[in-house]
Amino acid sequence: MQKFSRQDHPHRRYNPLLGEWILVSPQRAKRPWQGQQEKNVEEERPKHDPHCYLCAGNERINGGRNPDYKGTYVFDNDFPALLQEEVSFIKECGGNSFFRLKPERGINKVICFSEDHSLTLPLMDVEAVRKVVDVWQKEYRELGSLEYINHVQIFENKGSAMGCSNPHPHGQIWAQSDIPSLVARTQYNLKKYYDTRHTTLLQDYLKEELKSGERIVLENEYFVALVPFWAVWPYETMIISKRPAPSIATFIEEEKLAFAEILKDLTTKYDNLFEISFPYSAGMHQAPTDGDYHSEWHFHMHFYPPLLRSATVRKFMVGYEMLAEAQRDITPEQSAEILRNLSTVHYKRR
Ligand code: H2U
């Protein structure tokens, strides 16, 4: 019988944040591909597009007009998924009903990262990225302090492959009264860990990762970017604060700058991987804003990029993944090594 090797044999890995397993099939990384190829069209974008609804001074779809902003600009989403109005609701169904339902209140915002339509986070200078971090902190604090807002989700969809509707550099915030499902599961696991050990799960995990070094992509004084041991997407990464900060609300000036630096460097590496503007969905997981101090929470930002083996071949979460559990081919250690060895100088700036 052959001795098990992580590089050669199928195995399952445990994700302690979500409390679930994933399947790793390293032997499959070499299989030929005759399926869908994503289009690799890299068009140069102008600094201002008269038809873009996020550009400064332009009209939005619903007829409102953006001011002639410079830097960041935040507005209420014209097509919100949640509404701020309270509705009266008589609880009709008990917890054992098949038809459980409850109204949900919330606020959706759009954040333009820059007035310059041609930029993305990796192409912005660090100072400009830091201003985006300032806005994220301000919004998390302000929205979170509203009595009926108990969770603030900050995220960015980049690239049409991830459903982004507009190439103008921007992200979104969805703030709501309930804790969404994935966050609630993470919270449950973080709390269980904290209650028994009095240290955050990610603090202990980070210690082990730094000791091993094999999945580390970037590190600065305050943050580490790594490919999680349990990563699902081929080049999935996570930025973790070295200090167990429950959220961005507590970041000091030095941390905000260091966060901007690691964000720029990581997204630059992503662009350099296939020399394209690398698509991803990214977002922060942080403490609920329900008024409690959540010592169990530890700030982390996930990056879920869909591309697999080139600028044109993406990973699909279908079949087995939809029906059974998530699966990956290339190992997290291989992905980390590839990302680690890439330059932090953007290919367009060389
Ligand atoms: P995405 O690119 O991630 O889809 O985000 C763009 C958001 O901008 C989207 O949620 C909003 C959409 O509803 N939007 C406006 O609020 N006003 C507009 O004029 C266009 C798009």
CSV table of C-alpha atoms and ligand atoms in Angstrom, one decimal:
chain,number,residue,atom,x,y,z
A,1,MET,CA,0.0,0.0,0.0
A,2,GLN,CA,1.3,3.5,-0.9
A,3,LYS,CA,2.1,6.0,1.9
A,4,PHE,CA,-0.3,8.9,1.8
A,5,SER,CA,1.0,12.1,0.3
A,6,ARG,CA,-0.8,15.4,0.3
A,7,GLN,CA,0.5,16.3,-3.2
A,8,ASP,CA,-0.7,13.0,-4.8
A,9,HIS,CA,-3.6,11.5,-3.0
A,10,PRO,CA,-7.2,12.7,-2.7
A,11,HIS,CA,-8.1,13.8,0.8
A,12,ARG,CA,-10.5,16.0,2.7
A,13,ARG,CA,-9.6,19.1,4.7
A,14,TYR,CA,-11.6,20.7,7.5
A,15,ASN,CA,-12.7,24.4,7.5
A,16,PRO,CA,-13.0,25.3,11.2
A,17,LEU,CA,-14.6,28.7,10.3
A,18,LEU,CA,-17.6,27.1,8.6
A,19,GLY,CA,-17.4,23.7,10.3
A,20,GLU,CA,-17.3,21.8,7.1
A,21,TRP,CA,-15.1,19.6,5.0
A,22,ILE,CA,-13.8,20.1,1.4
A,23,LEU,CA,-12.4,17.6,-1.0
A,24,VAL,CA,-8.8,18.0,-2.5
A,25,SER,CA,-7.9,16.1,-5.6
A,26,PRO,CA,-4.3,17.0,-6.4
A,27,GLN,CA,-3.9,14.1,-9.0
A,28,ARG,CA,-6.6,15.8,-11.1
A,29,ALA,CA,-4.8,19.1,-11.7
A,30,LYS,CA,-3.3,17.8,-14.9
A,31,ARG,CA,-6.6,16.9,-16.6
A,32,PRO,CA,-7.2,18.3,-20.1
A,33,TRP,CA,-9.7,21.1,-20.5
A,34,GLN,CA,-12.2,21.4,-23.4
A,35,GLY,CA,-14.9,23.3,-21.6
A,36,GLN,CA,-15.7,27.0,-21.4
A,37,GLN,CA,-12.9,29.5,-21.9
A,38,GLU,CA,-13.6,32.9,-20.4
A,39,LYS,CA,-12.9,35.7,-22.8
A,40,ASN,CA,-9.6,37.4,-22.3
A,41,VAL,CA,-10.4,40.9,-23.5
A,42,GLU,CA,-8.3,43.6,-21.8
A,43,GLU,CA,-9.6,46.8,-23.2
A,44,GLU,CA,-8.0,50.1,-22.0
A,45,ARG,CA,-10.6,52.1,-20.2
A,46,PRO,CA,-10.7,55.9,-20.3
A,47,LYS,CA,-10.3,57.9,-17.1
A,48,HIS,CA,-13.9,59.1,-17.6
A,49,ASP,CA,-16.6,57.3,-19.4
A,50,PRO,CA,-19.6,59.5,-20.3
A,51,HIS,CA,-21.9,56.4,-20.3
A,52,CYS,CA,-20.8,55.1,-16.9
A,53,TYR,CA,-23.4,55.5,-14.2
A,54,LEU,CA,-20.7,55.6,-11.5
A,55,CYS,CA,-18.3,58.2,-13.0
A,56,ALA,CA,-18.2,61.7,-11.5
A,57,GLY,CA,-20.8,64.1,-12.8
A,58,ASN,CA,-22.7,61.4,-14.7
A,59,GLU,CA,-26.4,60.5,-14.5
A,60,ARG,CA,-27.3,57.3,-12.8
A,61,ILE,CA,-29.9,54.8,-14.1
A,62,ASN,CA,-32.7,56.1,-12.0
A,63,GLY,CA,-32.1,59.7,-13.1
A,64,GLY,CA,-30.1,60.9,-10.1
A,65,ARG,CA,-26.7,62.6,-10.8
A,66,ASN,CA,-23.3,61.9,-9.2
A,67,PRO,CA,-21.5,64.9,-7.9
A,68,ASP,CA,-18.2,65.9,-9.4
A,69,TYR,CA,-16.4,63.8,-6.8
A,70,LYS,CA,-12.7,63.2,-6.4
A,71,GLY,CA,-11.5,60.0,-4.6
A,72,THR,CA,-14.2,58.0,-3.0
A,73,TYR,CA,-18.0,58.5,-3.3
A,74,VAL,CA,-20.7,56.7,-1.3
A,75,PHE,CA,-24.4,56.6,-2.3
A,76,ASP,CA,-27.5,54.6,-1.4
A,77,ASN,CA,-28.0,51.8,-3.9
A,78,ASP,CA,-30.8,52.7,-6.3
A,79,PHE,CA,-31.8,49.1,-6.6
A,80,PRO,CA,-31.4,47.9,-3.0
A,81,ALA,CA,-31.9,44.3,-1.9
A,82,LEU,CA,-33.1,45.5,1.5
A,83,LEU,CA,-35.4,48.3,2.5
A,84,GLN,CA,-35.1,50.7,5.5
A,85,GLU,CA,-38.9,50.9,6.2
A,86,GLU,CA,-40.2,49.0,9.1
A,87,VAL,CA,-43.3,46.8,8.5
A,88,SER,CA,-45.8,45.5,11.0
A,89,PHE,CA,-45.6,41.7,11.3
A,90,ILE,CA,-47.7,39.3,13.3
A,91,LYS,CA,-45.7,36.2,13.9
A,92,GLU,CA,-47.9,33.5,12.5
A,93,CYS,CA,-45.7,30.4,12.3
A,94,GLY,CA,-43.8,28.6,15.0
A,95,GLY,CA,-40.2,27.3,14.7
A,96,ASN,CA,-41.4,23.9,13.6
A,97,SER,CA,-43.3,25.2,10.6
A,98,PHE,CA,-42.3,24.4,7.0
A,99,PHE,CA,-43.1,28.0,6.2
A,100,ARG,CA,-40.8,30.1,8.5
A,101,LEU,CA,-40.4,33.7,7.4
A,102,LYS,CA,-39.5,37.0,8.9
A,103,PRO,CA,-39.2,40.5,7.5
A,104,GLU,CA,-35.7,41.9,7.1
A,105,ARG,CA,-34.7,45.5,7.2
A,106,GLY,CA,-31.5,47.0,5.9
A,107,ILE,CA,-29.5,49.5,3.9
A,108,ASN,CA,-27.5,48.9,0.7
A,109,LYS,CA,-24.8,51.3,-0.3
A,110,VAL,CA,-22.4,51.6,-3.3
A,111,ILE,CA,-18.8,52.9,-2.8
A,112,CYS,CA,-16.9,54.3,-5.7
A,113,PHE,CA,-13.2,53.8,-4.9
A,114,SER,CA,-12.0,56.5,-7.3
A,115,GLU,CA,-13.3,59.1,-9.8
A,116,ASP,CA,-10.8,57.5,-12.3
A,117,HIS,CA,-12.8,55.0,-14.3
A,118,SER,CA,-9.6,53.3,-15.6
A,119,LEU,CA,-8.3,52.2,-12.2
A,120,THR,CA,-8.8,49.2,-9.9
A,121,LEU,CA,-7.4,48.7,-6.4
A,122,PRO,CA,-4.1,47.3,-7.5
A,123,LEU,CA,-3.6,50.2,-9.9
A,124,MET,CA,-4.4,52.9,-7.3
A,125,ASP,CA,-1.6,54.3,-5.2
A,126,VAL,CA,-1.5,53.2,-1.6
A,127,GLU,CA,-2.7,56.5,-0.2
A,128,ALA,CA,-5.8,56.3,-2.4
A,129,VAL,CA,-6.5,52.7,-1.2
A,130,ARG,CA,-6.1,53.9,2.4
A,131,LYS,CA,-8.8,56.4,1.7
A,132,VAL,CA,-11.1,53.5,0.7
A,133,VAL,CA,-10.1,51.8,4.0
A,134,ASP,CA,-11.1,55.0,5.8
A,135,VAL,CA,-14.5,54.9,4.1
A,136,TRP,CA,-15.0,51.2,5.0
A,137,GLN,CA,-14.2,52.0,8.6
A,138,LYS,CA,-16.5,55.0,8.7
A,139,GLU,CA,-19.4,53.1,7.1
A,140,TYR,CA,-19.0,50.1,9.4
A,141,ARG,CA,-19.0,52.4,12.4
A,142,GLU,CA,-21.9,54.5,11.3
A,143,LEU,CA,-24.2,51.8,9.9
A,144,GLY,CA,-23.3,49.5,12.8
A,145,SER,CA,-24.3,52.1,15.3
A,146,LEU,CA,-27.9,52.2,14.0
A,147,GLU,CA,-30.2,50.5,16.5
A,148,TYR,CA,-31.7,48.1,14.0
A,149,ILE,CA,-28.4,47.2,12.1
A,150,ASN,CA,-26.8,44.1,13.6
A,151,HIS,CA,-24.5,43.2,10.7
A,152,VAL,CA,-22.5,45.1,8.1
A,153,GLN,CA,-21.2,43.2,5.0
A,154,ILE,CA,-18.6,45.1,3.0
A,155,PHE,CA,-17.6,43.5,-0.3
A,156,GLU,CA,-16.4,44.0,-3.8
A,157,ASN,CA,-17.3,42.0,-7.0
A,158,LYS,CA,-14.6,42.6,-9.5
A,159,GLY,CA,-14.9,41.6,-13.1
A,160,SER,CA,-17.8,40.4,-15.2
A,161,ALA,CA,-16.8,36.8,-14.4
A,162,MET,CA,-18.0,37.5,-10.8
A,163,GLY,CA,-21.2,39.3,-11.8
A,164,CYS,CA,-19.8,42.8,-11.5
A,165,SER,CA,-22.1,45.0,-13.5
A,166,ASN,CA,-19.7,47.9,-14.2
A,167,PRO,CA,-15.9,48.2,-14.5
A,168,HIS,CA,-15.7,51.4,-12.6
A,169,PRO,CA,-13.8,50.7,-9.4
A,170,HIS,CA,-16.5,50.2,-6.7
A,171,GLY,CA,-17.7,48.0,-4.0
A,172,GLN,CA,-20.9,47.5,-2.0
A,173,ILE,CA,-22.2,47.4,1.6
A,174,TRP,CA,-25.2,45.5,2.7
A,175,ALA,CA,-26.2,46.3,6.3
A,176,GLN,CA,-29.1,44.5,7.9
A,177,SER,CA,-31.0,43.6,11.1
A,178,ASP,CA,-30.2,39.9,11.2
A,179,ILE,CA,-26.9,38.0,11.1
A,180,PRO,CA,-26.7,36.3,7.7
A,181,SER,CA,-26.3,32.5,7.5
A,182,LEU,CA,-22.6,32.1,6.7
A,183,VAL,CA,-21.7,34.8,9.2
A,184,ALA,CA,-23.8,33.1,11.9
A,185,ARG,CA,-22.1,29.8,11.2
A,186,THR,CA,-18.7,31.5,11.5
A,187,GLN,CA,-19.7,33.2,14.6
A,188,TYR,CA,-20.9,29.9,16.2
A,189,ASN,CA,-17.5,28.3,15.5
A,190,LEU,CA,-15.5,31.3,16.6
A,191,LYS,CA,-17.4,31.5,19.8
A,192,LYS,CA,-17.2,27.8,20.6
A,193,TYR,CA,-13.4,28.1,20.2
A,194,TYR,CA,-13.0,31.3,22.2
A,195,ASP,CA,-15.2,30.0,25.1
A,196,THR,CA,-13.0,27.0,25.6
A,197,ARG,CA,-9.5,28.5,25.0
A,198,HIS,CA,-9.9,32.3,25.6
A,199,THR,CA,-8.0,33.1,22.4
A,200,THR,CA,-9.4,33.6,19.0
A,201,LEU,CA,-9.5,30.7,16.5
A,202,LEU,CA,-7.7,32.8,13.9
A,203,GLN,CA,-5.0,33.9,16.4
A,204,ASP,CA,-4.0,30.3,17.0
A,205,TYR,CA,-4.4,29.4,13.3
A,206,LEU,CA,-2.2,32.3,12.2
A,207,LYS,CA,0.5,31.3,14.7
A,208,GLU,CA,0.6,27.8,13.1
A,209,GLU,CA,0.6,29.2,9.6
A,210,LEU,CA,3.5,31.6,10.3
A,211,LYS,CA,5.4,28.7,11.9
A,212,SER,CA,5.0,26.6,8.8
A,213,GLY,CA,5.2,29.4,6.2
A,214,GLU,CA,4.1,27.2,3.3
A,215,ARG,CA,0.7,28.9,2.7
A,216,ILE,CA,1.9,32.5,3.4
A,217,VAL,CA,1.6,34.9,0.5
A,218,LEU,CA,2.4,38.2,2.1
A,219,GLU,CA,3.1,39.6,5.5
A,220,ASN,CA,3.6,43.1,7.0
A,221,GLU,CA,3.7,44.5,10.5
A,222,TYR,CA,0.0,44.2,11.1
A,223,PHE,CA,-1.5,41.7,8.5
A,224,VAL,CA,-0.9,38.4,6.8
A,225,ALA,CA,-2.2,37.2,3.5
A,226,LEU,CA,-2.4,33.4,3.0
A,227,VAL,CA,-4.1,30.6,1.2
A,228,PRO,CA,-6.2,29.0,3.8
A,229,PHE,CA,-5.4,25.3,4.5
A,230,TRP,CA,-9.1,24.6,3.6
A,231,ALA,CA,-9.3,27.0,0.6
A,232,VAL,CA,-11.9,26.0,-2.0
A,233,TRP,CA,-11.3,28.3,-4.9
A,234,PRO,CA,-8.0,27.7,-6.8
A,235,TYR,CA,-6.4,31.0,-5.7
A,236,GLU,CA,-8.5,31.8,-2.7
A,237,THR,CA,-6.8,33.9,-0.1
A,238,MET,CA,-7.5,35.5,3.3
A,239,ILE,CA,-6.1,38.6,4.8
A,240,ILE,CA,-6.0,38.2,8.6
A,241,SER,CA,-5.1,40.9,11.1
A,242,LYS,CA,-2.2,39.9,13.4
A,243,ARG,CA,-4.0,41.5,16.3
A,244,PRO,CA,-7.3,39.8,17.1
A,245,ALA,CA,-9.3,43.0,16.2
A,246,PRO,CA,-13.0,42.1,16.1
A,247,SER,CA,-13.5,44.6,13.2
A,248,ILE,CA,-12.2,47.4,11.1
A,249,ALA,CA,-13.8,49.8,13.6
A,250,THR,CA,-10.8,49.4,15.9
A,251,PHE,CA,-8.0,49.8,13.3
A,252,ILE,CA,-5.5,52.5,14.3
A,253,GLU,CA,-3.9,54.7,11.6
A,254,GLU,CA,-0.9,52.4,11.1
A,255,GLU,CA,-3.2,49.4,10.7
A,256,LYS,CA,-5.2,51.2,8.1
A,257,LEU,CA,-2.1,52.0,6.1
A,258,ALA,CA,-0.8,48.5,6.5
A,259,PHE,CA,-4.1,47.1,5.4
A,260,ALA,CA,-4.1,49.3,2.3
A,261,GLU,CA,-0.6,48.1,1.5
A,262,ILE,CA,-1.3,44.4,1.8
A,263,LEU,CA,-4.6,44.9,-0.2
A,264,LYS,CA,-2.7,46.6,-3.0
A,265,ASP,CA,0.1,44.0,-3.0
A,266,LEU,CA,-2.2,41.0,-3.0
A,267,THR,CA,-4.4,42.3,-5.8
A,268,THR,CA,-1.3,43.3,-7.8
A,269,LYS,CA,-0.1,39.7,-7.5
A,270,TYR,CA,-3.5,38.5,-8.6
A,271,ASP,CA,-3.3,40.7,-11.7
A,272,ASN,CA,0.2,39.5,-12.4
A,273,LEU,CA,-0.8,35.8,-12.2
A,274,PHE,CA,-2.3,35.8,-15.7
A,275,GLU,CA,-1.5,39.4,-16.7
A,276,ILE,CA,-5.1,40.4,-16.7
A,277,SER,CA,-7.4,42.4,-14.4
A,278,PHE,CA,-8.0,39.4,-12.1
A,279,PRO,CA,-11.7,38.9,-11.2
A,280,TYR,CA,-12.8,38.0,-7.7
A,281,SER,CA,-15.4,38.4,-5.0
A,282,ALA,CA,-13.9,39.7,-1.9
A,283,GLY,CA,-15.3,40.9,1.5
A,284,MET,CA,-14.6,41.2,5.1
A,285,HIS,CA,-15.9,39.0,7.9
A,286,GLN,CA,-16.1,40.9,11.2
A,287,ALA,CA,-18.1,41.2,14.4
A,288,PRO,CA,-21.8,41.7,14.3
A,289,THR,CA,-22.9,45.2,15.3
A,290,ASP,CA,-25.4,44.1,17.9
A,291,GLY,CA,-24.0,46.2,20.7
A,292,ASP,CA,-22.0,43.4,22.3
A,293,TYR,CA,-18.1,43.3,22.3
A,294,HIS,CA,-17.3,40.2,20.4
A,295,SER,CA,-14.0,39.0,21.7
A,296,GLU,CA,-14.3,35.8,19.7
A,297,TRP,CA,-14.3,37.7,16.4
A,298,HIS,CA,-11.1,38.3,14.5
A,299,PHE,CA,-11.0,40.5,11.4
A,300,HIS,CA,-10.4,38.6,8.1
A,301,MET,CA,-11.0,39.4,4.5
A,302,HIS,CA,-11.8,36.6,2.0
A,303,PHE,CA,-10.8,36.7,-1.7
A,304,TYR,CA,-12.7,34.2,-3.9
A,305,PRO,CA,-11.3,34.4,-7.4
A,306,PRO,CA,-12.9,32.1,-10.0
A,307,LEU,CA,-9.9,31.6,-12.4
A,308,LEU,CA,-8.2,28.2,-12.4
A,309,ARG,CA,-5.5,27.5,-15.0
A,310,SER,CA,-5.3,30.6,-17.2
A,311,ALA,CA,-7.0,33.9,-17.9
A,312,THR,CA,-9.6,32.0,-19.8
A,313,VAL,CA,-10.3,28.8,-17.8
A,314,ARG,CA,-12.4,29.2,-14.6
A,315,LYS,CA,-13.4,26.9,-11.8
A,316,PHE,CA,-17.1,26.1,-11.7
A,317,MET,CA,-18.9,25.1,-8.5
A,318,VAL,CA,-21.3,22.6,-10.1
A,319,GLY,CA,-22.3,18.9,-9.9
A,320,TYR,CA,-20.6,17.3,-7.0
A,321,GLU,CA,-20.0,20.7,-5.4
A,322,MET,CA,-23.7,21.6,-5.5
A,323,LEU,CA,-24.8,18.2,-4.4
A,324,ALA,CA,-22.1,17.0,-2.0
A,325,GLU,CA,-19.2,19.2,-1.0
A,326,ALA,CA,-16.7,21.7,-2.4
A,327,GLN,CA,-13.7,20.3,-4.3
A,328,ARG,CA,-10.4,21.6,-5.6
A,329,ASP,CA,-7.6,20.2,-7.7
A,330,ILE,CA,-4.4,22.3,-7.3
A,331,THR,CA,-3.4,22.2,-3.6
A,332,PRO,CA,-3.5,25.3,-1.4
A,333,GLU,CA,0.3,24.9,-0.9
A,334,GLN,CA,0.9,25.0,-4.7
A,335,SER,CA,-1.3,28.1,-5.1
A,336,ALA,CA,0.4,29.8,-2.2
A,337,GLU,CA,3.8,29.2,-3.7
A,338,ILE,CA,2.8,30.5,-7.1
A,339,LEU,CA,1.3,33.7,-5.5
A,340,ARG,CA,4.2,34.2,-3.2
A,341,ASN,CA,6.7,34.1,-6.1
A,342,LEU,CA,4.8,36.8,-8.1
A,343,SER,CA,6.0,40.4,-8.1
A,344,THR,CA,4.2,43.2,-6.2
A,345,VAL,CA,5.0,45.5,-9.1
A,346,HIS,CA,2.0,45.6,-11.4
A,347,TYR,CA,2.6,44.3,-15.0
A,348,LYS,CA,1.1,47.5,-16.4
A,349,ARG,CA,3.5,49.6,-14.4
A,350,ARG,CA,6.7,47.7,-15.3
B,1,H2U,P1,-22.1,45.4,-8.8
B,1,H2U,O1,-21.2,45.9,-9.9
B,1,H2U,O2,-21.3,44.6,-7.8
B,1,H2U,O3,-23.3,44.8,-9.4
B,1,H2U,O4,-22.5,46.7,-8.0
B,1,H2U,C1,-23.1,47.8,-8.7
B,1,H2U,C2,-24.3,48.3,-7.9
B,1,H2U,O5,-24.6,49.6,-8.3
B,1,H2U,C3,-25.5,47.4,-8.1
B,1,H2U,O6,-25.9,46.9,-6.8
B,1,H2U,C4,-26.0,49.7,-8.2
B,1,H2U,C5,-26.6,48.4,-8.6
B,1,H2U,O7,-27.8,48.2,-8.0
B,1,H2U,N1,-26.4,50.8,-9.1
B,1,H2U,C6,-27.1,51.9,-8.6
B,1,H2U,O8,-27.3,52.0,-7.4
B,1,H2U,N2,-27.4,53.0,-9.5
B,1,H2U,C7,-27.1,53.0,-10.8
B,1,H2U,O9,-27.4,53.9,-11.5
B,1,H2U,C8,-26.5,51.8,-11.4
B,1,H2U,C9,-26.1,50.7,-10.5
